[in-house]
Short mmCIF file of C-alpha atoms in Angstrom, two decimals:
data_model
loop_
_atom_site.label_atom_id
_atom_site.label_comp_id
_atom_site.label_asym_id
_atom_site.label_seq_id
_atom_site.Cartn_x
_atom_site.Cartn_y
_atom_site.Cartn_z
CA MET A 1 171.95 11.45 94.84
CA ALA A 2 171.24 11.65 91.13
CA THR A 3 169.78 8.63 89.33
CA THR A 4 170.28 7.67 85.69
CA LEU A 5 168.46 5.10 83.59
CA ILE A 6 170.02 3.80 80.38
CA LYS A 7 167.17 2.18 78.49
CA GLY A 8 166.52 0.35 75.26
CA GLY A 9 170.07 -0.75 74.54
CA THR A 10 171.92 -4.03 74.18
CA VAL A 11 174.21 -4.63 77.15
CA VAL A 12 177.42 -6.30 76.02
CA SER A 13 179.76 -8.14 78.38
CA ALA A 14 182.82 -10.31 77.86
CA THR A 15 180.56 -13.36 77.86
CA GLY A 16 177.44 -12.31 75.95
CA ARG A 17 174.91 -9.68 75.05
CA GLY A 18 171.24 -9.01 75.62
CA LYS A 19 168.60 -6.31 75.80
CA ALA A 20 168.61 -4.69 79.23
CA ASP A 21 168.11 -1.40 81.04
CA VAL A 22 170.78 -0.15 83.43
CA LEU A 23 169.94 1.86 86.54
CA ILE A 24 172.62 3.96 88.23
CA ASP A 25 172.08 5.53 91.65
CA GLY A 26 174.71 8.13 92.46
CA GLU A 27 178.04 6.63 91.43
CA THR A 28 176.98 2.97 91.44
CA ILE A 29 175.03 0.60 89.20
CA ILE A 30 172.19 -0.76 91.30
CA ALA A 31 170.20 -2.81 88.78
CA VAL A 32 170.36 -4.40 85.34
CA LEU A 33 166.76 -5.03 84.33
CA GLN A 34 164.89 -6.74 81.55
CA PRO A 35 163.20 -4.14 79.33
CA GLY A 36 159.78 -3.34 80.67
CA SER A 37 160.51 -4.85 84.08
CA ALA A 38 158.17 -3.60 86.83
CA LEU A 39 160.46 -4.86 89.58
CA LEU A 40 161.31 -1.32 90.68
CA GLY A 41 157.99 0.21 89.67
CA THR A 42 155.93 0.53 86.55
CA ASP A 43 157.52 3.72 85.22
CA ILE A 44 161.16 3.96 86.23
CA SER A 45 161.80 6.61 83.58
CA ALA A 46 159.54 9.07 85.37
CA ALA A 47 161.24 8.43 88.70
CA VAL A 48 164.87 9.06 87.71
CA ASP A 49 166.75 12.29 87.15
CA THR A 50 168.24 11.40 83.76
CA VAL A 51 167.15 9.00 81.03
CA VAL A 52 169.63 7.98 78.32
CA ASP A 53 167.97 6.45 75.27
CA ALA A 54 170.21 3.66 73.99
CA THR A 55 167.79 2.18 71.47
CA GLY A 56 169.69 0.46 68.69
CA LYS A 57 173.00 0.94 70.49
CA TYR A 58 175.46 -1.06 72.58
CA VAL A 59 175.82 -0.44 76.31
CA ILE A 60 179.28 -1.44 77.47
CA PRO A 61 181.44 -1.00 80.56
CA GLY A 62 183.71 2.03 80.33
CA GLY A 63 187.06 1.39 78.71
CA ILE A 64 190.17 0.90 80.84
CA ASP A 65 193.47 1.92 79.31
CA ALA A 66 196.03 0.20 81.51
CA HIS A 67 199.12 1.74 79.92
CA THR A 68 199.45 5.53 79.60
CA HIS A 69 202.19 8.09 80.17
CA MET A 70 200.86 11.55 80.97
CA GLN A 71 203.50 14.24 81.54
CA LEU A 72 206.32 11.70 81.24
CA PRO A 73 209.80 13.23 81.01
CA PHE A 74 211.55 11.58 78.08
CA GLY A 75 214.42 12.44 75.77
CA GLY A 76 214.91 15.96 77.06
CA THR A 77 211.24 16.90 76.90
CA GLU A 78 207.93 15.84 78.45
CA ALA A 79 204.89 14.04 77.05
CA SER A 80 202.58 16.79 75.81
CA ASP A 81 199.37 15.59 77.45
CA THR A 82 198.84 16.64 81.03
CA PHE A 83 196.66 14.51 83.27
CA GLU A 84 193.92 17.07 82.62
CA SER A 85 194.11 17.09 78.81
CA GLY A 86 194.91 13.40 78.45
CA THR A 87 192.10 12.11 80.62
CA ARG A 88 189.63 14.48 78.97
CA ALA A 89 190.62 13.08 75.57
CA ALA A 90 190.27 9.56 76.97
CA ALA A 91 186.73 10.35 78.10
CA TRP A 92 185.84 11.61 74.62
CA GLY A 93 186.85 8.21 73.31
CA GLY A 94 184.91 6.06 75.78
CA THR A 95 187.70 5.35 78.26
CA THR A 96 186.65 5.94 81.87
CA SER A 97 189.78 4.75 83.71
CA ILE A 98 193.50 4.88 83.01
CA ILE A 99 196.46 3.34 84.78
CA ASP A 100 199.46 5.58 84.36
CA PHE A 101 203.07 5.03 85.46
CA ALA A 102 204.65 6.76 88.43
CA VAL A 103 208.38 6.99 87.81
CA GLN A 104 211.37 6.34 90.01
CA THR A 105 214.47 7.57 88.21
CA TYR A 106 218.02 6.46 88.91
CA GLY A 107 219.17 7.66 92.33
CA GLN A 108 215.64 8.62 93.42
CA LYS A 109 213.58 7.07 96.20
CA ILE A 110 210.46 5.20 95.12
CA GLN A 111 208.35 7.12 97.61
CA ASP A 112 209.46 10.43 96.11
CA GLY A 113 208.74 9.32 92.56
CA LEU A 114 205.28 8.14 93.55
CA ALA A 115 204.55 11.35 95.45
CA ALA A 116 205.48 13.40 92.38
CA TRP A 117 202.93 11.54 90.24
CA HIS A 118 200.21 11.89 92.84
CA GLU A 119 200.88 15.63 92.81
CA LYS A 120 200.64 15.78 89.01
CA ALA A 121 197.35 13.90 88.86
CA ALA A 122 195.41 14.85 91.99
CA GLY A 123 192.47 17.13 91.24
CA ASN A 124 193.28 17.28 87.53
CA CYS A 125 191.82 14.11 86.02
CA ALA A 126 188.55 13.93 84.12
CA ILE A 127 188.22 10.18 84.76
CA ASP A 128 189.44 7.73 87.40
CA TYR A 129 193.12 6.89 87.44
CA GLY A 130 195.54 4.48 89.06
CA PHE A 131 199.30 3.98 88.98
CA HIS A 132 201.81 1.31 88.18
CA GLN A 133 205.30 1.99 89.53
CA ILE A 134 208.28 2.26 87.19
CA VAL A 135 211.38 1.10 89.04
CA GLY A 136 214.37 2.68 87.33
CA ASP A 137 216.88 1.87 90.06
CA VAL A 138 216.56 -1.61 91.56
CA ASN A 139 218.62 -1.66 94.76
CA ASP A 140 218.18 -2.79 98.36
CA GLU A 141 216.44 0.43 99.37
CA SER A 142 213.99 0.41 96.48
CA LEU A 143 213.25 -3.30 96.93
CA LEU A 144 212.30 -2.61 100.53
CA ALA A 145 210.13 0.34 99.50
CA MET A 146 208.38 -1.72 96.83
CA ARG A 147 206.95 -4.00 99.51
CA SER A 148 204.77 -1.17 100.78
CA LEU A 149 203.30 -0.32 97.37
CA VAL A 150 200.42 -2.80 97.64
CA ASP A 151 199.18 -0.95 100.73
CA GLU A 152 199.23 2.21 98.60
CA GLY A 153 196.94 0.56 96.04
CA ILE A 154 199.76 -0.01 93.55
CA SER A 155 200.00 -3.73 92.83
CA SER A 156 202.27 -3.74 89.75
CA PHE A 157 205.67 -2.42 88.83
CA LYS A 158 207.48 -2.00 85.54
CA LEU A 159 211.07 -2.80 84.64
CA PHE A 160 212.98 -2.00 81.45
CA MET A 161 215.36 -4.24 79.55
CA ALA A 162 215.85 -1.25 77.24
CA TYR A 163 217.14 2.34 77.58
CA PRO A 164 220.58 1.85 79.20
CA GLY A 165 221.46 4.85 81.34
CA VAL A 166 217.82 5.83 81.76
CA PHE A 167 215.54 3.03 83.01
CA TYR A 168 217.56 -0.11 82.23
CA SER A 169 217.71 -3.04 84.68
CA ASP A 170 220.22 -5.84 84.22
CA ASP A 171 219.34 -9.50 84.70
CA ALA A 172 220.50 -9.54 88.33
CA GLN A 173 218.26 -6.59 89.18
CA ILE A 174 215.35 -8.17 87.34
CA LEU A 175 215.87 -11.41 89.24
CA LYS A 176 215.75 -9.64 92.60
CA ALA A 177 212.63 -7.67 91.66
CA MET A 178 210.89 -10.80 90.41
CA GLN A 179 211.64 -12.57 93.68
CA LEU A 180 209.78 -9.72 95.39
CA SER A 181 206.96 -10.12 92.86
CA ARG A 182 206.69 -13.80 93.79
CA ASP A 183 206.64 -13.01 97.52
CA THR A 184 204.10 -10.18 97.38
CA GLY A 185 201.86 -11.19 94.47
CA MET A 186 202.65 -7.96 92.64
CA MET A 187 202.66 -8.11 88.85
CA THR A 188 206.02 -7.62 87.13
CA MET A 189 205.53 -5.61 83.95
CA MET A 190 208.36 -5.73 81.43
CA HIS A 191 209.51 -3.62 78.53
CA ALA A 192 211.20 -6.48 76.70
CA GLU A 193 213.85 -5.30 74.26
CA ASN A 194 217.61 -5.94 74.39
CA GLY A 195 218.61 -2.34 75.00
CA PRO A 196 222.43 -2.61 74.98
CA ALA A 197 222.43 -4.48 71.67
CA ILE A 198 219.92 -2.02 70.16
CA ASP A 199 222.18 0.89 71.12
CA VAL A 200 225.08 -0.70 69.21
CA LEU A 201 222.94 -1.25 66.10
CA ALA A 202 221.58 2.30 66.27
CA ALA A 203 225.04 3.81 66.56
CA GLN A 204 226.26 1.79 63.60
CA LEU A 205 223.32 2.98 61.47
CA ILE A 206 224.05 6.62 62.33
CA GLU A 207 227.71 6.09 61.39
CA GLN A 208 226.48 4.84 58.01
CA GLY A 209 224.43 8.02 57.52
CA LYS A 210 221.11 6.23 58.06
CA SER A 211 219.48 8.75 60.38
CA ASP A 212 215.83 8.91 59.23
CA PRO A 213 212.99 7.66 61.48
CA PHE A 214 212.70 4.50 59.35
CA TYR A 215 215.95 3.25 60.87
CA HIS A 216 214.51 3.45 64.37
CA GLY A 217 212.57 0.33 63.38
CA VAL A 218 215.61 -1.26 61.77
CA ALA A 219 217.75 -0.79 64.89
CA ARG A 220 215.09 -2.22 67.17
CA ALA A 221 214.94 -5.48 65.22
CA TRP A 222 212.34 -8.10 66.10
CA GLU A 223 215.14 -10.43 67.25
CA MET A 224 215.83 -7.95 70.06
CA GLU A 225 212.22 -8.17 71.21
CA GLU A 226 211.97 -11.94 70.92
CA GLU A 227 215.23 -12.48 72.82
CA ALA A 228 214.31 -10.17 75.67
CA THR A 229 210.81 -11.61 75.92
CA HIS A 230 212.26 -15.12 76.21
CA ARG A 231 214.79 -13.97 78.82
CA ALA A 232 212.09 -12.28 80.90
CA ILE A 233 209.96 -15.43 80.71
CA MET A 234 212.83 -17.61 81.88
CA LEU A 235 213.64 -15.31 84.81
CA ALA A 236 209.94 -15.32 85.76
CA LYS A 237 209.88 -19.11 85.53
CA LEU A 238 212.94 -19.39 87.75
CA THR A 239 211.50 -17.08 90.41
CA GLY A 240 207.83 -18.04 90.14
CA ALA A 241 206.80 -14.44 89.50
CA PRO A 242 203.78 -13.46 87.41
CA LEU A 243 204.89 -11.57 84.30
CA TYR A 244 203.15 -9.09 82.01
CA ILE A 245 204.89 -8.08 78.77
CA VAL A 246 203.94 -4.59 77.62
CA HIS A 247 203.43 -3.35 74.04
CA VAL A 248 204.20 -6.56 72.15
CA SER A 249 204.78 -5.80 68.47
CA ALA A 250 206.67 -8.76 66.97
CA LYS A 251 205.01 -12.04 66.06
CA GLN A 252 208.07 -13.87 67.35
CA ALA A 253 207.62 -12.29 70.79
CA VAL A 254 203.99 -13.45 70.77
CA GLY A 255 205.31 -16.92 70.06
CA GLN A 256 207.40 -16.78 73.22
CA VAL A 257 204.39 -15.67 75.28
CA ALA A 258 202.23 -18.44 73.79
CA TRP A 259 204.94 -21.03 74.53
CA ALA A 260 205.12 -19.97 78.18
CA ARG A 261 201.36 -19.90 78.59
CA ASP A 262 201.00 -23.33 76.98
CA ALA A 263 203.43 -24.59 79.62
CA GLY A 264 201.16 -23.21 82.36
CA GLN A 265 203.22 -20.20 83.32
CA ASN A 266 201.56 -17.02 84.59
CA VAL A 267 202.69 -14.94 81.62
CA PHE A 268 200.46 -12.29 80.08
CA ALA A 269 200.87 -9.64 77.40
CA GLU A 270 199.27 -6.67 75.71
CA THR A 271 199.53 -5.11 72.31
CA CYS A 272 198.55 -1.62 71.16
CA PRO A 273 196.47 -0.24 68.27
CA GLN A 274 199.57 0.95 66.41
CA TYR A 275 200.84 -2.62 66.12
CA LEU A 276 197.53 -3.75 64.68
CA TYR A 277 197.18 -1.03 62.05
CA MET A 278 200.56 0.58 61.36
CA SER A 279 203.80 -0.65 59.82
CA LEU A 280 207.48 0.03 59.33
CA GLU A 281 206.99 0.61 55.62
CA ASP A 282 203.86 2.77 55.64
CA GLN A 283 204.36 4.92 58.74
CA LEU A 284 208.02 4.94 59.87
CA GLY A 285 208.94 5.12 56.20
CA ALA A 286 206.41 7.86 55.40
CA THR A 287 207.30 11.08 53.62
CA SER A 288 205.49 14.41 53.36
CA GLU A 289 205.95 17.74 51.62
CA LYS A 290 206.48 19.47 54.97
CA TYR A 291 208.83 17.04 56.66
CA GLY A 292 210.24 14.86 53.89
CA HIS A 293 211.52 11.55 55.27
CA PHE A 294 211.22 12.96 58.80
CA GLU A 295 207.43 12.50 58.54
CA GLY A 296 207.97 9.07 60.07
CA ALA A 297 208.95 10.71 63.38
CA LYS A 298 205.24 10.97 64.17
CA PHE A 299 205.22 7.19 64.47
CA VAL A 300 208.42 6.57 66.41
CA CYS A 301 207.62 4.46 69.47
CA SER A 302 209.24 1.53 71.24
CA THR A 303 208.77 -1.30 70.66
CA PRO A 304 208.72 -0.06 67.04
CA LEU A 305 206.25 -0.54 64.25
CA ARG A 306 206.96 -3.79 62.44
CA SER A 307 207.12 -4.77 58.79
CA HIS A 308 203.78 -5.35 57.14
CA GLU A 309 205.48 -7.66 54.65
CA GLU A 310 206.54 -9.94 57.52
CA GLY A 311 202.95 -10.27 58.76
CA HIS A 312 203.30 -8.96 62.29
CA GLN A 313 199.98 -7.09 62.23
CA ASP A 314 197.93 -10.13 61.24
CA ALA A 315 199.74 -12.14 63.92
CA MET A 316 198.70 -9.59 66.57
CA TRP A 317 195.03 -9.87 65.58
CA GLN A 318 195.27 -13.66 65.63
CA ALA A 319 196.86 -13.63 69.08
CA LEU A 320 194.01 -11.44 70.34
CA ARG A 321 191.53 -14.03 69.08
CA THR A 322 193.40 -16.96 70.64
CA ASN A 323 194.10 -15.14 73.95
CA ASP A 324 197.84 -15.41 73.52
CA LEU A 325 197.50 -11.64 73.94
CA GLN A 326 194.99 -10.70 76.62
CA MET A 327 194.64 -6.94 76.34
CA VAL A 328 194.93 -3.86 74.18
CA SER A 329 196.35 -0.73 75.79
CA THR A 330 197.72 2.37 74.07
CA ASP A 331 201.11 3.15 75.61
CA HIS A 332 199.82 6.70 75.13
CA CYS A 333 202.90 8.94 75.21
CA PRO A 334 202.24 11.92 72.95
CA PHE A 335 204.75 14.42 71.62
CA CYS A 336 204.25 17.32 69.23
CA MET A 337 206.34 17.47 66.09
CA LYS A 338 207.38 21.07 66.71
CA ASP A 339 210.10 21.39 69.35
CA GLN A 340 209.65 17.77 70.49
CA LYS A 341 209.87 15.14 67.75
CA GLU A 342 212.04 17.66 65.90
CA LEU A 343 214.74 17.08 68.53
CA GLY A 344 215.63 14.02 66.43
CA LEU A 345 216.19 15.80 63.12
CA GLY A 346 219.32 14.17 61.72
CA ASP A 347 219.44 11.43 64.40
CA PHE A 348 216.52 9.07 64.96
CA ARG A 349 217.93 8.16 68.38
CA LYS A 350 216.95 11.60 69.69
CA ILE A 351 213.30 11.44 68.60
CA PRO A 352 211.08 11.20 71.71
CA ASN A 353 209.40 7.79 71.64
CA GLY A 354 205.62 7.78 71.69
CA ILE A 355 202.30 7.95 69.86
CA GLY A 356 199.06 9.55 71.06
CA SER A 357 196.17 7.08 71.00
CA VAL A 358 194.23 7.29 74.27
CA GLU A 359 191.26 8.94 72.54
CA HIS A 360 190.94 6.37 69.77
CA ARG A 361 191.53 2.92 71.30
CA MET A 362 187.88 1.98 71.77
CA ASP A 363 186.97 3.06 68.23
CA LEU A 364 189.96 1.42 66.58
CA MET A 365 189.26 -1.85 68.34
CA TYR A 366 185.56 -1.67 67.43
CA GLN A 367 186.61 -1.45 63.80
CA GLY A 368 188.10 -4.89 64.37
CA VAL A 369 184.57 -6.07 65.19
CA VAL A 370 183.27 -4.50 61.99
CA THR A 371 185.89 -6.27 59.87
CA GLY A 372 185.37 -9.62 61.61
CA LYS A 373 188.78 -9.80 63.29
CA ILE A 374 187.27 -10.02 66.81
CA THR A 375 183.79 -10.49 68.24
CA LEU A 376 181.73 -7.85 69.97
CA GLU A 377 182.20 -9.61 73.29
CA ARG A 378 185.94 -9.89 72.76
CA TRP A 379 186.05 -6.15 72.13
CA VAL A 380 184.66 -5.54 75.61
CA GLU A 381 186.92 -8.17 77.11
CA LEU A 382 190.10 -6.74 75.58
CA THR A 383 189.39 -3.09 76.34
CA SER A 384 187.63 -3.21 79.71
CA THR A 385 187.02 -6.52 81.47
CA THR A 386 190.49 -8.06 81.27
CA PRO A 387 192.29 -4.82 82.17
CA ALA A 388 190.11 -4.67 85.29
CA ARG A 389 190.85 -8.29 86.18
CA MET A 390 194.55 -8.10 85.30
CA PHE A 391 195.18 -5.13 87.53
CA GLY A 392 192.92 -5.63 90.53
CA LEU A 393 189.90 -3.49 89.65
CA TYR A 394 187.29 -6.04 88.59
CA GLY A 395 183.92 -5.86 90.29
CA LYS A 396 184.08 -2.09 90.55
CA LYS A 397 185.36 -1.65 87.01
CA GLY A 398 185.13 -3.66 83.80
CA VAL A 399 181.58 -4.92 84.18
CA ILE A 400 177.97 -3.73 84.09
CA ALA A 401 176.50 -5.33 87.20
CA PRO A 402 174.95 -4.26 90.51
CA GLY A 403 177.63 -2.87 92.80
CA ALA A 404 179.97 -1.82 90.00
CA ASP A 405 180.92 1.80 89.46
CA GLY A 406 178.61 3.61 87.08
CA ASP A 407 181.16 3.63 84.25
CA VAL A 408 179.12 3.06 81.10
CA VAL A 409 179.52 3.86 77.41
CA VAL A 410 176.66 3.98 74.92
CA TYR A 411 178.15 3.08 71.55
CA ASP A 412 176.30 3.50 68.25
CA PRO A 413 177.18 0.79 65.70
CA ASN A 414 175.33 2.79 63.05
CA GLY A 415 177.33 5.92 63.74
CA HIS A 416 180.61 6.91 62.11
CA THR A 417 183.85 8.44 63.38
CA SER A 418 186.34 10.20 61.12
CA ILE A 419 189.65 10.55 62.93
CA GLY A 420 191.83 13.55 62.20
CA TYR A 421 193.40 16.65 63.72
CA ASP A 422 190.54 18.86 62.52
CA LYS A 423 187.86 16.22 63.14
CA THR A 424 188.13 14.10 66.26
CA HIS A 425 191.12 15.26 68.26
CA HIS A 426 191.24 16.37 71.88
CA MET A 427 194.77 15.29 72.77
CA ASN A 428 197.38 18.01 73.33
CA MET A 429 199.32 17.34 70.13
CA ASP A 430 199.94 19.30 66.94
CA HIS A 431 199.10 16.33 64.73
CA SER A 432 197.13 13.09 64.75
CA ALA A 433 198.99 9.84 64.28
CA TRP A 434 195.63 8.42 63.16
CA GLU A 435 194.88 11.04 60.50
CA GLY A 436 192.42 9.73 57.92
CA TYR A 437 191.28 6.60 59.76
CA GLU A 438 187.56 5.90 59.46
CA VAL A 439 185.56 3.93 62.04
CA ASP A 440 182.11 2.45 61.47
CA GLY A 441 180.83 3.26 64.93
CA HIS A 442 180.60 6.18 67.34
CA VAL A 443 180.88 6.91 71.07
CA ASP A 444 177.60 8.67 71.86
CA THR A 445 177.43 8.87 75.64
CA VAL A 446 180.09 8.37 78.31
CA ILE A 447 179.18 8.04 81.97
CA SER A 448 181.90 8.06 84.61
CA ARG A 449 180.88 6.99 88.14
CA GLY A 450 177.31 8.00 87.38
CA LYS A 451 178.07 11.37 85.83
CA VAL A 452 177.44 11.96 82.14
CA VAL A 453 180.75 13.42 80.95
CA VAL A 454 180.25 13.17 77.17
CA ASN A 455 176.91 13.26 75.38
CA ASP A 456 175.81 14.05 71.84
CA GLY A 457 179.09 15.71 70.88
CA GLN A 458 179.37 17.79 74.03
CA TYR A 459 181.85 17.48 76.88
CA LEU A 460 180.04 17.82 80.21
CA GLY A 461 182.76 16.76 82.60
CA GLN A 462 185.31 18.84 84.38
CA LYS A 463 188.77 18.80 85.86
CA GLY A 464 188.79 16.81 89.09
CA ASP A 465 185.94 14.43 88.24
CA GLY A 466 188.38 11.52 88.39
CA GLN A 467 189.43 9.80 91.59
CA PHE A 468 192.53 7.77 92.44
CA LEU A 469 191.98 4.02 92.19
CA LYS A 470 193.56 1.91 94.93
CA ARG A 471 194.03 -1.41 93.17
CA GLY A 472 194.20 -4.89 94.63
CA LEU A 473 196.30 -7.79 93.41
CA SER A 474 195.67 -9.27 89.98
CA GLN A 475 192.44 -11.26 89.62
CA TYR A 476 193.72 -12.96 86.46
CA LEU A 477 196.33 -15.31 87.91
CA THR A 478 195.87 -19.07 87.59
#
């Protein structure tokens, strides 16, 4: 089996940093050594197959994006990244594992939905992948089937308080699913927005002739997110289920999460890069020569981008510092403008919801280190260690330690990354939502289970490098 030595770098964990060399044998880290250590011989470099020089650079555990949607059918089309293209783009950006969502649609059996996602992903992924299960039809049959998911390595399921007629679950269905969550230890993940009320507001805006993408954010008002978040928390409290709120964007919703956590409840939440950097005014309200006011369609996602004037973005950064938010995922769900986002010309309700970010999460969060919003250690914690712990992967993923998978990123703090469609863009999209963003750092080398898949601006991996991750129960519960 091939051996790799990463030498001369600063190993960064969620709890500290220090100079160390990392030795990988085959797919597994077997030693983390003090520089110059003779424990395994006087010249390890001469004895290994590959030496990666990390002098002056950070050595971190590979990123884990715990919220992606490859090939997701939505709004009459399908997310433009396949498991092959999306995971390759993730690797370029320093992410070595994703957790995607298998989908059960209304009237479908859970087992059939899961089998369909295994078929999409198997043999196609550049990096390791796992699944959460979307439950779009909570009934007696699906509740029974959900009990077997843990044995399949799927220890979390997602419900929607939004999208009536598509994925929506009412409070009675949520209650029943949360009772199962309590009994099995599975994590209930929740899209917390009041969908029926949002649909009324959206219809009223269209009737008033307000059809541009900007009004997507107006219809999905922060009150709708705060209310649903509170309702989900109360149902979780009643049942004793652990709860994870996905893609939090409103500062008021963060307040609900903080309130529950302060009371000792097992409530957790993530945000996404778009809610840290983008806004209702600047992105959803954007115009361009090509698209006019429809330019904002590039940034239509749900929950929506929030008003910069109201301070939601600063509140998200603060919550990441105080651990009221525990993770940063992407909710990667890319759509091209041509023939996809354009489905919503004249009616923002028909714009497919999603932004492509899987390639840029690690860089965008590192920029938060540069600007002093988070620490270097917190960067690793938010993007790798906590996702591993939250979703039953820690020990093998999320840490550089003997026995862990050889998922390692060498990151150059003195490098630079210019994001743009013609610069750094490997996602299957005809535009970059992050056009023009500059990052004071660079992903130099990416190692996935011991194999160098990205190095010095070259992609060295291939389709099928990734393996399915059978996850255990959450390791983050109190």
